[in-house]
Amino acid sequence: AAILRYPFVSIDTEFPGTIFKPSKQVIREGNPIINYHYMKLNVDALQIIQLGLSLSDAQDCYASDSIELLKRQGIDFEKNKEKGIDSKDFAKKFWDYGLLFNCYGLKSITWITFHGTYDFGFMLKILTQSPLPLHLHLFMYQLAYFFGYNIFDLKYTFKFLGLLGGLEK
């Protein structure tokens, strides 16, 4: 298996924007529990569009400005719907390929994201086929249970090091 030779896994998702948005004051406060609440609301209400494979449906909630941006960036929603893989089938393959629980006896897989809270939120929703946990501490427990402790979010690593804070800069 390739994971034996390449234990670094990058993850990025495309999703239809955020439909539940905190006020600017709430954002400035940066309360992790409140931030999780808004992320949970959005992940529970929305469907992932793409994680290498498409998991989209025109019936799902979305933010129209995000959909238009994705179309301008080349996302072909009709092709994704026609040739994509159902999220339940994807979850089964993800389990089968041993990307969870250190199935191959590796010391650990290292997961790399850029601003990846939503990425892992959608992944947990797909893998459990359930809404996200009600509380942040339960989300963190599930995250560690499925993906381990080697998760690096480059946006926050860059911020900590005083480097770029976003891809547009």
mmCIF file of C-alpha atoms in Angstrom:
data_model
loop_
_atom_site.group_PDB
_atom_site.id
_atom_site.type_symbol
_atom_site.label_atom_id
_atom_site.label_comp_id
_atom_site.label_asym_id
_atom_site.label_seq_id
_atom_site.Cartn_x
_atom_site.Cartn_y
_atom_site.Cartn_z
ATOM 1 C CA ALA A 1 0.000 0.000 0.000
ATOM 2 C CA ALA A 2 1.198 3.495 -0.838
ATOM 3 C CA ILE A 3 0.521 4.653 2.721
ATOM 4 C CA LEU A 4 3.441 2.499 3.879
ATOM 5 C CA ARG A 5 5.801 4.619 1.772
ATOM 6 C CA TYR A 6 4.042 7.964 2.059
ATOM 7 C CA PRO A 7 2.643 8.490 5.584
ATOM 8 C CA PHE A 8 1.812 12.177 4.937
ATOM 9 C CA VAL A 9 -1.752 12.790 3.827
ATOM 10 C CA SER A 10 -2.957 16.208 2.667
ATOM 11 C CA ILE A 11 -6.651 16.892 2.859
ATOM 12 C CA ASP A 12 -8.679 19.627 1.216
ATOM 13 C CA THR A 13 -12.387 19.852 0.634
ATOM 14 C CA GLU A 14 -14.644 22.017 -1.433
ATOM 15 C CA PHE A 15 -17.996 22.796 0.108
ATOM 16 C CA PRO A 16 -20.801 25.207 -0.758
ATOM 17 C CA GLY A 17 -19.771 28.062 1.515
ATOM 18 C CA THR A 18 -21.140 28.855 4.928
ATOM 19 C CA ILE A 19 -24.810 29.584 5.487
ATOM 20 C CA PHE A 20 -24.547 30.208 9.234
ATOM 21 C CA LYS A 21 -22.191 33.094 9.949
ATOM 22 C CA PRO A 22 -21.223 34.668 13.261
ATOM 23 C CA SER A 23 -21.145 38.428 13.704
ATOM 24 C CA LYS A 24 -17.819 40.257 13.314
ATOM 25 C CA GLN A 25 -17.774 40.773 17.088
ATOM 26 C CA VAL A 26 -18.064 37.021 17.691
ATOM 27 C CA ILE A 27 -15.274 36.395 15.170
ATOM 28 C CA ARG A 28 -13.010 38.927 16.935
ATOM 29 C CA GLU A 29 -13.585 37.211 20.273
ATOM 30 C CA GLY A 30 -12.246 33.949 18.826
ATOM 31 C CA ASN A 31 -14.039 31.691 21.309
ATOM 32 C CA PRO A 32 -13.280 28.077 20.259
ATOM 33 C CA ILE A 33 -16.599 26.759 21.608
ATOM 34 C CA ILE A 34 -18.626 29.334 19.665
ATOM 35 C CA ASN A 35 -16.468 28.826 16.554
ATOM 36 C CA TYR A 36 -17.122 25.080 16.779
ATOM 37 C CA HIS A 37 -20.857 25.738 17.136
ATOM 38 C CA TYR A 38 -20.934 27.660 13.825
ATOM 39 C CA MET A 39 -18.754 25.081 12.070
ATOM 40 C CA LYS A 40 -21.037 22.283 13.314
ATOM 41 C CA LEU A 41 -24.154 24.118 12.115
ATOM 42 C CA ASN A 42 -22.661 24.530 8.647
ATOM 43 C CA VAL A 43 -21.184 21.024 8.315
ATOM 44 C CA ASP A 44 -24.402 19.403 9.554
ATOM 45 C CA ALA A 45 -26.528 21.445 7.105
ATOM 46 C CA LEU A 46 -24.289 21.252 4.034
ATOM 47 C CA GLN A 47 -22.939 18.514 1.802
ATOM 48 C CA ILE A 48 -19.321 18.292 0.721
ATOM 49 C CA ILE A 49 -18.762 19.096 -2.952
ATOM 50 C CA GLN A 50 -15.354 17.622 -3.534
ATOM 51 C CA LEU A 51 -12.617 15.709 -1.779
ATOM 52 C CA GLY A 52 -10.799 14.596 -4.843
ATOM 53 C CA LEU A 53 -14.082 12.833 -5.611
ATOM 54 C CA SER A 54 -17.389 14.615 -5.909
ATOM 55 C CA LEU A 55 -20.136 14.145 -3.363
ATOM 56 C CA SER A 56 -22.533 16.853 -4.517
ATOM 57 C CA ASP A 57 -26.274 17.142 -5.026
ATOM 58 C CA ALA A 58 -28.256 20.067 -6.385
ATOM 59 C CA GLN A 59 -30.877 19.593 -3.635
ATOM 60 C CA ASP A 60 -28.478 20.467 -0.803
ATOM 61 C CA CYS A 61 -28.108 23.833 0.940
ATOM 62 C CA TYR A 62 -25.434 26.166 -0.436
ATOM 63 C CA ALA A 63 -24.223 29.757 -0.589
ATOM 64 C CA SER A 64 -24.725 30.920 -4.192
ATOM 65 C CA ASP A 65 -21.620 33.144 -4.193
ATOM 66 C CA SER A 66 -19.452 30.154 -3.220
ATOM 67 C CA ILE A 67 -21.013 27.973 -5.940
ATOM 68 C CA GLU A 68 -20.376 30.649 -8.570
ATOM 69 C CA LEU A 69 -16.748 30.975 -7.420
ATOM 70 C CA LEU A 70 -16.269 27.198 -7.670
ATOM 71 C CA LYS A 71 -17.794 27.164 -11.169
ATOM 72 C CA ARG A 72 -15.438 29.963 -12.238
ATOM 73 C CA GLN A 73 -12.574 27.889 -10.823
ATOM 74 C CA GLY A 74 -13.538 24.963 -13.060
ATOM 75 C CA ILE A 75 -15.692 22.733 -10.828
ATOM 76 C CA ASP A 76 -18.105 20.858 -13.123
ATOM 77 C CA PHE A 77 -21.071 20.012 -10.887
ATOM 78 C CA GLU A 78 -22.914 17.956 -13.519
ATOM 79 C CA LYS A 79 -19.837 15.809 -14.160
ATOM 80 C CA ASN A 80 -19.320 15.391 -10.409
ATOM 81 C CA LYS A 81 -22.932 14.289 -9.965
ATOM 82 C CA GLU A 82 -22.697 11.846 -12.885
ATOM 83 C CA LYS A 83 -19.258 10.350 -12.145
ATOM 84 C CA GLY A 84 -18.800 11.069 -8.443
ATOM 85 C CA ILE A 85 -18.847 8.571 -5.597
ATOM 86 C CA ASP A 86 -21.542 8.458 -2.923
ATOM 87 C CA SER A 87 -20.210 9.505 0.490
ATOM 88 C CA LYS A 88 -21.134 6.121 2.026
ATOM 89 C CA ASP A 89 -19.067 4.310 -0.619
ATOM 90 C CA PHE A 90 -16.204 6.753 -0.068
ATOM 91 C CA ALA A 91 -16.294 6.173 3.696
ATOM 92 C CA LYS A 92 -16.115 2.403 3.180
ATOM 93 C CA LYS A 93 -13.091 2.733 0.880
ATOM 94 C CA PHE A 94 -11.417 5.129 3.310
ATOM 95 C CA TRP A 95 -11.750 2.450 6.002
ATOM 96 C CA ASP A 96 -10.686 -0.347 3.631
ATOM 97 C CA TYR A 97 -7.507 1.461 2.550
ATOM 98 C CA GLY A 98 -6.309 1.742 6.142
ATOM 99 C CA LEU A 99 -6.141 5.512 6.384
ATOM 100 C CA LEU A 100 -7.614 5.419 9.880
ATOM 101 C CA PHE A 101 -6.459 4.004 13.201
ATOM 102 C CA ASN A 102 -2.873 3.359 12.003
ATOM 103 C CA CYS A 103 -4.103 0.164 10.324
ATOM 104 C CA TYR A 104 -0.723 -0.671 8.823
ATOM 105 C CA GLY A 105 1.144 -0.512 12.126
ATOM 106 C CA LEU A 106 2.718 2.810 11.218
ATOM 107 C CA LYS A 107 3.897 4.924 14.089
ATOM 108 C CA SER A 108 1.473 7.494 12.738
ATOM 109 C CA ILE A 109 0.019 9.062 9.652
ATOM 110 C CA THR A 110 0.547 12.820 9.477
ATOM 111 C CA TRP A 111 -2.437 14.796 8.193
ATOM 112 C CA ILE A 112 -1.770 18.198 6.590
ATOM 113 C CA THR A 113 -4.392 20.856 5.872
ATOM 114 C CA PHE A 114 -4.687 24.565 5.213
ATOM 115 C CA HIS A 115 -7.457 26.066 7.328
ATOM 116 C CA GLY A 116 -8.742 22.532 7.785
ATOM 117 C CA THR A 117 -11.387 22.674 10.505
ATOM 118 C CA TYR A 118 -14.181 22.288 7.963
ATOM 119 C CA ASP A 119 -12.176 19.633 6.072
ATOM 120 C CA PHE A 120 -12.051 17.405 9.133
ATOM 121 C CA GLY A 121 -15.613 18.302 10.087
ATOM 122 C CA PHE A 122 -16.857 17.026 6.732
ATOM 123 C CA MET A 123 -14.606 13.954 6.937
ATOM 124 C CA LEU A 124 -16.008 13.022 10.365
ATOM 125 C CA LYS A 125 -19.546 13.532 9.080
ATOM 126 C CA ILE A 126 -18.822 11.207 6.134
ATOM 127 C CA LEU A 127 -17.025 8.549 8.176
ATOM 128 C CA THR A 128 -19.629 8.394 10.935
ATOM 129 C CA GLN A 129 -22.604 9.074 8.626
ATOM 130 C CA SER A 130 -23.873 11.280 11.466
ATOM 131 C CA PRO A 131 -24.049 14.938 12.437
ATOM 132 C CA LEU A 132 -20.998 16.267 14.244
ATOM 133 C CA PRO A 133 -20.843 15.833 18.027
ATOM 134 C CA LEU A 134 -22.770 18.375 20.058
ATOM 135 C CA HIS A 135 -19.719 19.653 21.967
ATOM 136 C CA LEU A 136 -16.203 20.700 20.944
ATOM 137 C CA HIS A 137 -14.488 18.280 23.348
ATOM 138 C CA LEU A 138 -16.395 15.361 21.779
ATOM 139 C CA PHE A 139 -15.393 16.552 18.299
ATOM 140 C CA MET A 140 -11.747 16.669 19.414
ATOM 141 C CA TYR A 141 -12.075 13.157 20.839
ATOM 142 C CA GLN A 142 -13.526 11.842 17.558
ATOM 143 C CA LEU A 143 -10.851 13.651 15.566
ATOM 144 C CA ALA A 144 -8.053 12.050 17.604
ATOM 145 C CA TYR A 145 -9.796 8.666 17.527
ATOM 146 C CA PHE A 146 -10.063 8.557 13.736
ATOM 147 C CA PHE A 147 -7.019 10.563 12.640
ATOM 148 C CA GLY A 148 -4.584 10.468 15.560
ATOM 149 C CA TYR A 149 -2.702 13.430 16.953
ATOM 150 C CA ASN A 150 -0.451 14.318 14.006
ATOM 151 C CA ILE A 151 -2.611 16.946 12.357
ATOM 152 C CA PHE A 152 -0.946 20.095 11.060
ATOM 153 C CA ASP A 153 -2.899 23.075 9.825
ATOM 154 C CA LEU A 154 -0.475 25.150 7.773
ATOM 155 C CA LYS A 155 -2.562 28.316 8.066
ATOM 156 C CA TYR A 156 -2.096 28.324 11.824
ATOM 157 C CA THR A 157 1.501 27.142 11.590
ATOM 158 C CA PHE A 158 2.249 30.067 9.257
ATOM 159 C CA LYS A 159 0.420 32.461 11.561
ATOM 160 C CA PHE A 160 2.382 31.210 14.583
ATOM 161 C CA LEU A 161 5.638 31.742 12.673
ATOM 162 C CA GLY A 162 4.565 35.223 11.532
ATOM 163 C CA LEU A 163 4.248 34.173 7.895
ATOM 164 C CA LEU A 164 1.315 34.488 5.499
ATOM 165 C CA GLY A 165 -2.150 34.181 6.975
ATOM 166 C CA GLY A 166 -4.022 33.173 3.838
ATOM 167 C CA LEU A 167 -3.516 31.832 0.351
ATOM 168 C CA GLU A 168 -4.453 35.161 -1.238
ATOM 169 C CA LYS A 169 -1.550 37.048 0.379
#
